[in-house]
Tab-separated table of C-alpha atoms and ligand atoms in Angstrom:
chain	number	residue	atom	x	y	z
A	1262	MET	CA	43.979	97.352	43.874
A	1263	GLY	CA	47.370	99.047	43.601
A	1264	LEU	CA	50.451	98.195	45.655
A	1265	LEU	CA	50.593	101.796	46.928
A	1266	ASP	CA	46.881	102.556	47.405
A	1267	GLY	CA	46.361	105.272	50.032
A	1268	LYS	CA	50.082	106.119	50.239
A	1269	VAL	CA	51.543	109.592	49.790
A	1270	ALA	CA	54.915	109.680	48.042
A	1271	VAL	CA	57.417	112.468	47.434
A	1272	ILE	CA	59.774	111.938	44.506
A	1273	THR	CA	62.573	114.452	44.044
A	1274	GLY	CA	63.862	115.287	40.573
A	1275	ALA	CA	60.703	113.735	39.129
A	1276	GLY	CA	60.305	116.147	36.216
A	1277	GLY	CA	62.304	113.961	33.818
A	1278	GLY	CA	64.444	110.845	33.426
A	1279	ILE	CA	64.307	108.138	36.100
A	1280	GLY	CA	62.306	110.261	38.587
A	1281	LYS	CA	59.516	110.871	36.068
A	1282	CYS	CA	59.241	107.113	35.507
A	1283	HIS	CA	59.023	106.609	39.285
A	1284	ALA	CA	56.256	109.234	39.549
A	1285	LEU	CA	54.175	107.635	36.788
A	1286	ALA	CA	54.713	104.130	38.202
A	1287	PHE	CA	53.805	105.244	41.746
A	1288	ALA	CA	50.602	106.945	40.547
A	1289	LYS	CA	49.680	103.818	38.568
A	1290	GLU	CA	49.979	101.808	41.801
A	1291	GLY	CA	47.582	104.189	43.572
A	1292	ALA	CA	49.958	106.572	45.366
A	1293	LYS	CA	49.329	110.308	45.597
A	1294	VAL	CA	52.550	111.820	44.302
A	1295	VAL	CA	54.437	115.040	44.972
A	1296	VAL	CA	56.460	115.683	41.837
A	1297	ASN	CA	59.456	117.776	42.873
A	1298	ASP	CA	61.761	119.241	40.250
A	1299	LEU	CA	63.873	122.371	40.065
A	1300	GLY	CA	63.479	122.215	36.287
A	1301	GLY	CA	67.068	123.103	35.420
A	1302	ALA	CA	69.663	121.745	33.003
A	1303	ARG	CA	71.808	118.632	33.521
A	1304	ASP	CA	74.531	120.712	35.209
A	1305	GLY	CA	72.083	122.306	37.655
A	1306	THR	CA	71.844	125.688	35.937
A	1307	GLY	CA	68.464	127.302	35.268
A	1308	GLY	CA	65.085	126.291	36.624
A	1309	GLY	CA	61.336	126.537	36.165
A	1310	GLY	CA	58.032	124.811	36.819
A	1311	ALA	CA	57.397	123.294	33.390
A	1312	MET	CA	59.049	119.893	34.008
A	1313	ALA	CA	57.195	119.143	37.269
A	1314	ASP	CA	53.930	120.569	35.927
A	1315	GLY	CA	54.141	118.326	32.845
A	1316	VAL	CA	54.418	115.170	34.967
A	1317	VAL	CA	51.603	116.283	37.295
A	1318	GLU	CA	49.408	116.858	34.210
A	1319	GLU	CA	50.242	113.410	32.859
A	1320	ILE	CA	49.340	111.729	36.169
A	1321	LYS	CA	46.072	113.663	36.458
A	1322	LYS	CA	45.104	112.881	32.854
A	1323	ALA	CA	45.535	109.178	33.643
A	1324	GLY	CA	43.148	109.578	36.627
A	1325	GLY	CA	45.783	109.850	39.383
A	1326	GLU	CA	46.497	112.475	42.043
A	1327	ALA	CA	49.644	114.604	42.061
A	1328	ALA	CA	50.996	117.971	43.197
A	1329	ALA	CA	54.035	119.882	41.950
A	1330	ASN	CA	56.904	121.327	43.962
A	1331	TYR	CA	59.729	123.378	42.408
A	1332	ASP	CA	62.112	123.821	45.362
A	1333	SER	CA	65.758	122.853	45.177
A	1334	VAL	CA	66.458	119.908	47.469
A	1335	ALA	CA	69.954	121.259	48.139
A	1336	THR	CA	69.111	123.209	51.315
A	1337	ILE	CA	67.430	122.366	54.620
A	1338	GLU	CA	64.674	124.895	53.786
A	1339	GLY	CA	64.203	123.244	50.380
A	1340	GLY	CA	63.895	119.778	51.939
A	1341	LYS	CA	61.326	121.063	54.431
A	1342	ALA	CA	59.339	122.783	51.662
A	1343	VAL	CA	59.237	119.631	49.531
A	1344	VAL	CA	57.858	117.575	52.431
A	1345	LYS	CA	55.443	120.396	53.387
A	1346	THR	CA	53.910	120.171	49.909
A	1347	ALA	CA	52.992	116.535	50.648
A	1348	VAL	CA	51.488	117.359	54.039
A	1349	ASP	CA	49.623	120.446	52.739
A	1350	SER	CA	48.306	118.691	49.612
A	1351	PHE	CA	47.594	115.176	50.905
A	1352	GLY	CA	47.808	115.340	54.720
A	1353	LYS	CA	50.851	113.086	55.274
A	1354	ILE	CA	53.974	111.475	53.806
A	1355	ASP	CA	54.564	107.701	53.639
A	1356	ILE	CA	57.338	107.430	51.048
A	1357	LEU	CA	60.312	109.587	50.053
A	1358	VAL	CA	62.365	108.845	46.950
A	1359	ASN	CA	65.586	110.891	46.869
A	1360	ASN	CA	66.361	110.950	43.158
A	1361	ALA	CA	67.232	114.557	42.176
A	1362	GLY	CA	70.696	114.944	40.729
A	1363	ILE	CA	73.089	116.874	38.526
A	1364	LEU	CA	76.448	116.256	36.876
A	1365	ARG	CA	79.550	118.440	36.652
A	1366	ASP	CA	82.303	116.131	35.465
A	1367	LYS	CA	86.027	116.984	35.471
A	1368	THR	CA	89.112	115.090	36.505
A	1369	MET	CA	90.001	115.789	40.125
A	1370	LEU	CA	93.061	117.933	39.311
A	1371	LYS	CA	90.900	120.252	37.188
A	1372	MET	CA	87.858	120.268	39.501
A	1373	ALA	CA	86.768	123.804	40.431
A	1374	GLU	CA	85.415	124.483	43.919
A	1375	ASP	CA	81.896	125.312	42.664
A	1376	MET	CA	81.697	122.049	40.683
A	1377	TRP	CA	82.532	120.154	43.853
A	1378	ASP	CA	80.202	122.140	46.118
A	1379	LEU	CA	77.095	122.080	43.933
A	1380	VAL	CA	77.258	118.356	43.145
A	1381	ILE	CA	77.752	117.509	46.828
A	1382	ALA	CA	74.958	119.935	47.776
A	1383	VAL	CA	72.325	118.554	45.396
A	1384	HIS	CA	73.036	114.841	45.876
A	1385	LEU	CA	74.387	114.423	49.403
A	1386	LYS	CA	72.997	117.401	51.300
A	1387	GLY	CA	69.765	117.158	49.285
A	1388	THR	CA	69.324	113.546	50.356
A	1389	PHE	CA	69.965	114.529	53.978
A	1390	ALA	CA	67.695	117.604	53.848
A	1391	CYS	CA	64.692	115.743	52.419
A	1392	THR	CA	65.238	112.658	54.583
A	1393	GLN	CA	65.464	114.678	57.799
A	1394	ALA	CA	62.261	116.589	56.982
A	1395	ALA	CA	60.379	113.447	55.891
A	1396	ALA	CA	61.567	111.224	58.745
A	1397	ALA	CA	60.499	113.813	61.340
A	1398	VAL	CA	56.928	113.707	59.971
A	1399	MET	CA	56.986	109.897	59.628
A	1400	LYS	CA	58.102	109.593	63.263
A	1401	ASP	CA	55.208	111.813	64.432
A	1402	GLN	CA	52.705	109.955	62.262
A	1403	GLY	CA	53.758	106.668	63.899
A	1404	THR	CA	52.829	104.596	60.867
A	1405	GLY	CA	56.313	103.778	59.568
A	1406	GLY	CA	57.597	104.814	56.190
A	1407	ARG	CA	59.851	104.126	53.240
A	1408	ILE	CA	62.891	106.084	52.091
A	1409	ILE	CA	64.616	105.133	48.865
A	1410	ASN	CA	67.870	106.892	47.967
A	1411	THR	CA	69.769	106.898	44.692
A	1412	SER	CA	73.426	105.900	44.699
A	1413	SER	CA	75.656	105.057	41.724
A	1414	THR	CA	78.369	102.698	40.551
A	1415	SER	CA	80.424	105.881	40.257
A	1416	GLY	CA	80.585	106.054	44.054
A	1417	LEU	CA	80.413	102.344	44.881
A	1418	LEU	CA	82.924	101.133	42.280
A	1419	GLY	CA	84.550	104.324	40.905
A	1420	ASN	CA	84.354	106.161	37.582
A	1421	PHE	CA	86.966	108.321	35.867
A	1422	GLY	CA	86.227	112.071	35.916
A	1423	GLN	CA	83.548	111.972	38.630
A	1424	SER	CA	85.340	112.549	41.955
A	1425	ASN	CA	82.636	115.042	43.066
A	1426	TYR	CA	79.705	112.885	41.949
A	1427	GLY	CA	81.342	109.641	43.145
A	1428	ALA	CA	82.035	111.153	46.566
A	1429	ALA	CA	78.415	112.311	46.808
A	1430	LYS	CA	77.020	108.931	45.746
A	1431	ALA	CA	79.334	107.002	48.108
A	1432	GLY	CA	78.277	109.478	50.814
A	1433	ILE	CA	74.651	108.630	50.077
A	1434	ALA	CA	75.534	104.957	50.554
A	1435	GLY	CA	76.996	105.674	54.006
A	1436	PHE	CA	74.013	107.874	54.853
A	1437	THR	CA	71.663	105.052	53.802
A	1438	ARG	CA	73.400	102.515	56.043
A	1439	VAL	CA	73.352	104.807	59.091
A	1440	THR	CA	69.786	106.094	58.701
A	1441	ALA	CA	68.534	102.528	58.107
A	1442	LEU	CA	69.833	101.711	61.608
A	1443	GLU	CA	68.535	104.920	63.208
A	1444	LEU	CA	65.027	104.844	61.731
A	1445	GLN	CA	64.381	101.129	62.257
A	1446	LYS	CA	62.680	101.802	65.600
A	1447	TYR	CA	60.094	103.983	63.839
A	1448	GLY	CA	59.305	101.330	61.213
A	1449	VAL	CA	60.950	103.397	58.499
A	1450	THR	CA	63.065	101.429	56.011
A	1451	VAL	CA	65.918	103.110	54.141
A	1452	ASN	CA	67.356	101.523	50.997
A	1453	ALA	CA	69.074	102.749	47.858
A	1454	VAL	CA	68.925	101.941	44.182
A	1455	VAL	CA	72.013	101.863	41.982
A	1456	PRO	CA	70.626	102.552	38.522
A	1457	VAL	CA	72.136	102.365	35.067
A	1458	ALA	CA	69.780	103.913	32.496
A	1459	LEU	CA	69.803	105.942	29.321
A	1460	THR	CA	68.693	109.483	30.260
A	1461	ARG	CA	69.882	113.029	29.535
A	1462	MET	CA	72.435	112.450	32.314
A	1463	THR	CA	74.087	109.540	30.511
A	1464	ASP	CA	73.278	109.863	26.798
A	1465	ASP	CA	76.796	111.065	25.903
A	1466	LEU	CA	78.678	108.407	27.923
A	1467	PRO	CA	80.713	105.956	25.800
A	1468	MET	CA	79.133	102.965	27.612
A	1469	PHE	CA	75.733	103.957	26.212
A	1470	ALA	CA	76.893	104.268	22.577
A	1471	GLY	CA	74.497	102.155	20.509
A	1472	ALA	CA	72.252	101.428	23.533
A	1473	LYS	CA	68.563	101.121	22.702
A	1474	ALA	CA	66.179	103.102	24.931
A	1475	GLY	CA	63.737	100.166	25.041
A	1476	GLU	CA	66.422	97.906	26.490
A	1477	ILE	CA	68.054	100.195	29.062
A	1478	GLY	CA	65.538	103.010	29.558
A	1479	PRO	CA	64.771	104.697	32.923
A	1480	GLU	CA	61.440	102.824	33.203
A	1481	PHE	CA	63.364	99.649	34.121
A	1482	ILE	CA	64.418	101.252	37.448
A	1483	SER	CA	60.921	102.066	38.734
A	1484	PRO	CA	59.549	98.555	39.521
A	1485	VAL	CA	62.376	98.104	42.050
A	1486	VAL	CA	61.550	101.445	43.681
A	1487	VAL	CA	57.821	100.579	43.778
A	1488	PHE	CA	58.758	97.234	45.360
A	1489	LEU	CA	60.958	98.928	48.004
A	1490	ALA	CA	58.177	101.464	48.708
A	1491	SER	CA	55.493	98.803	49.159
A	1492	ASP	CA	54.521	96.410	51.940
A	1493	LEU	CA	56.275	93.670	49.934
A	1494	ALA	CA	59.586	95.118	51.196
A	1495	LYS	CA	58.591	95.847	54.802
A	1496	ASP	CA	61.521	93.836	56.196
A	1497	ILE	CA	64.176	95.078	53.788
A	1498	THR	CA	66.395	97.939	54.970
A	1499	GLY	CA	69.947	99.169	54.435
A	1500	LYS	CA	70.210	97.424	51.047
A	1501	PHE	CA	71.582	98.596	47.684
A	1502	ILE	CA	69.793	97.249	44.648
A	1503	GLY	CA	71.333	97.664	41.214
A	1504	ILE	CA	69.272	97.759	38.034
A	1505	GLN	CA	70.440	97.824	34.418
A	1506	GLY	CA	67.744	96.989	31.872
A	1507	ASN	CA	66.194	93.690	32.905
A	1508	MET	CA	69.120	92.712	35.206
A	1509	ILE	CA	68.731	93.288	38.978
A	1510	ASN	CA	71.523	92.683	41.527
A	1511	SER	CA	72.752	94.017	44.864
A	1512	TYR	CA	75.864	95.740	46.204
A	1513	SER	CA	77.457	95.214	49.610
A	1514	MET	CA	80.660	96.108	51.435
A	1515	LYS	CA	83.235	93.352	51.573
A	1516	VAL	CA	85.598	92.915	54.546
A	1517	SER	CA	88.617	90.669	53.992
A	1518	GLU	CA	89.385	87.774	56.327
A	1519	GLY	CA	92.560	89.650	57.281
A	1520	ALA	CA	95.634	88.493	59.161
A	1521	THR	CA	96.286	88.486	62.918
A	1522	LYS	CA	99.765	88.577	64.406
A	1523	ALA	CA	100.154	86.104	67.251
A	1524	GLU	CA	101.617	88.663	69.631
A	1525	GLY	CA	102.426	92.381	69.601
A	1526	MET	CA	102.158	95.056	66.903
A	1527	TRP	CA	102.887	94.601	63.238
A	1528	THR	CA	106.035	96.114	61.741
A	1529	PRO	CA	105.796	97.780	58.302
A	1530	GLN	CA	107.956	94.971	56.852
A	1531	GLU	CA	105.664	92.280	58.304
A	1532	ILE	CA	102.671	94.112	56.803
A	1533	ALA	CA	104.419	94.084	53.423
A	1534	ASP	CA	105.101	90.346	53.792
A	1535	SER	CA	101.405	89.621	54.552
A	1536	ILE	CA	99.838	92.236	52.279
A	1537	GLU	CA	98.124	89.736	49.966
A	1538	LYS	CA	96.343	88.088	52.901
A	1539	ILE	CA	95.412	91.485	54.407
A	1540	LEU	CA	93.996	92.825	51.122
B	761	NAI	P1	68.031	113.520	34.905
B	761	NAI	O1	68.947	114.660	34.703
B	761	NAI	O2	67.110	113.154	33.786
B	761	NAI	O3	67.128	113.703	36.205
B	761	NAI	C1	67.514	114.418	37.337
B	761	NAI	C2	66.382	115.352	37.723
B	761	NAI	O4	66.728	116.021	38.930
B	761	NAI	C3	66.150	116.427	36.657
B	761	NAI	O5	64.795	116.432	36.254
B	761	NAI	C4	66.557	117.721	37.361
B	761	NAI	O6	65.815	118.853	36.940
B	761	NAI	C5	66.303	117.383	38.819
B	761	NAI	N1	67.099	118.219	39.721
B	761	NAI	C6	68.405	118.589	39.588
B	761	NAI	N2	68.788	119.349	40.619
B	761	NAI	C7	67.715	119.464	41.450
B	761	NAI	C8	67.500	120.116	42.687
B	761	NAI	N3	68.487	120.813	43.277
B	761	NAI	N4	66.274	120.021	43.265
B	761	NAI	C9	65.283	119.323	42.663
B	761	NAI	N5	65.429	118.696	41.477
B	761	NAI	C10	66.630	118.761	40.884
B	761	NAI	O7	68.954	112.263	35.269
B	761	NAI	P2	68.589	110.756	35.681
B	761	NAI	O8	69.498	109.883	34.930
B	761	NAI	O9	67.124	110.530	35.604
B	761	NAI	O10	69.062	110.729	37.201
B	761	NAI	C11	68.219	110.469	38.307
B	761	NAI	C12	69.060	110.028	39.486
B	761	NAI	O11	69.692	108.785	39.180
B	761	NAI	C13	70.210	110.990	39.834
B	761	NAI	O12	70.380	111.038	41.231
B	761	NAI	C14	71.411	110.345	39.196
B	761	NAI	O13	72.613	110.743	39.793
B	761	NAI	C15	71.079	108.887	39.423
B	761	NAI	N6	71.810	107.966	38.586
B	761	NAI	C16	71.535	107.863	37.247
B	761	NAI	C17	72.209	106.958	36.465
B	761	NAI	C18	71.888	106.741	35.035
B	761	NAI	O14	72.470	105.792	34.433
B	761	NAI	N7	71.021	107.516	34.436
B	761	NAI	C19	73.297	106.145	37.036
B	761	NAI	C20	73.479	106.276	38.449
B	761	NAI	C21	72.754	107.174	39.176
């Protein structure tokens, strides 16, 4: 018995890195998996079917069921096509994992318009496009569903040189909170993971210098995503779960206790005098 027996899952960007680990883990738990991947380079250039096909092959060789999809998630048409592959191949969709991503790092002052647009398109619009297409089918099916997004410390805490990526990942956090509220009435949960893992996306970052793949590899992220996709997490929605190697934690917004003036509006000087309490 697998935790995801009989479920149909779409995993975007599942041709390599973290998404590939999710696809293999989902298939091992009995899910039928749509392996979506554009098959391009880390910066989003290029494309091809080889990455997705390789993962589909691996799942089938191990006795599982999988289908490939090569569309970019970055457009509404792409999102619809990815979900259509699940419905055409396996008759339904129960789980969507929005994982596809690219990087185009530059400090904000040097950021070119195309670097901004493409990163926002793949991460933020891609998450919206796939979620809208999947949630529409889940609503019609009437059997609930699971959506798991992928945020980042870059957006939740900040990271030098990633204003485009950080904005997209913080946007995904806001999108997760809102859609968790909106889709609750259909029994669809929406959560996000906040991974830290050694992949092609991170292998040149100073924080990973000397890191051992076996201690902080992408496979550590997948058990949390399987958990969130399963019946074990049926009551969990709108949460952000961080994973780094064998450490798991959660992220949440913090609102300060604040300060209230007894009567009337604050003056700028009074704000300055109370700023420590306000912050
Ligand atoms: P990766 O580069 O190995 O995987 C990303 C996959 O997405 C690639 O296979 C790529 O071909 C695919 N992809 C890119 N653009 C696409 C598009 N338009 N449509 C469909 N597929 C597309 O990188 P990694 O590390 O596995 O990243 C997976 C997710 O985790 C990303 O969303 C990333 O931002 C996020 N993440 C990763 C962290 C890490 O430490 N590795 C940290 C925080 C977040």
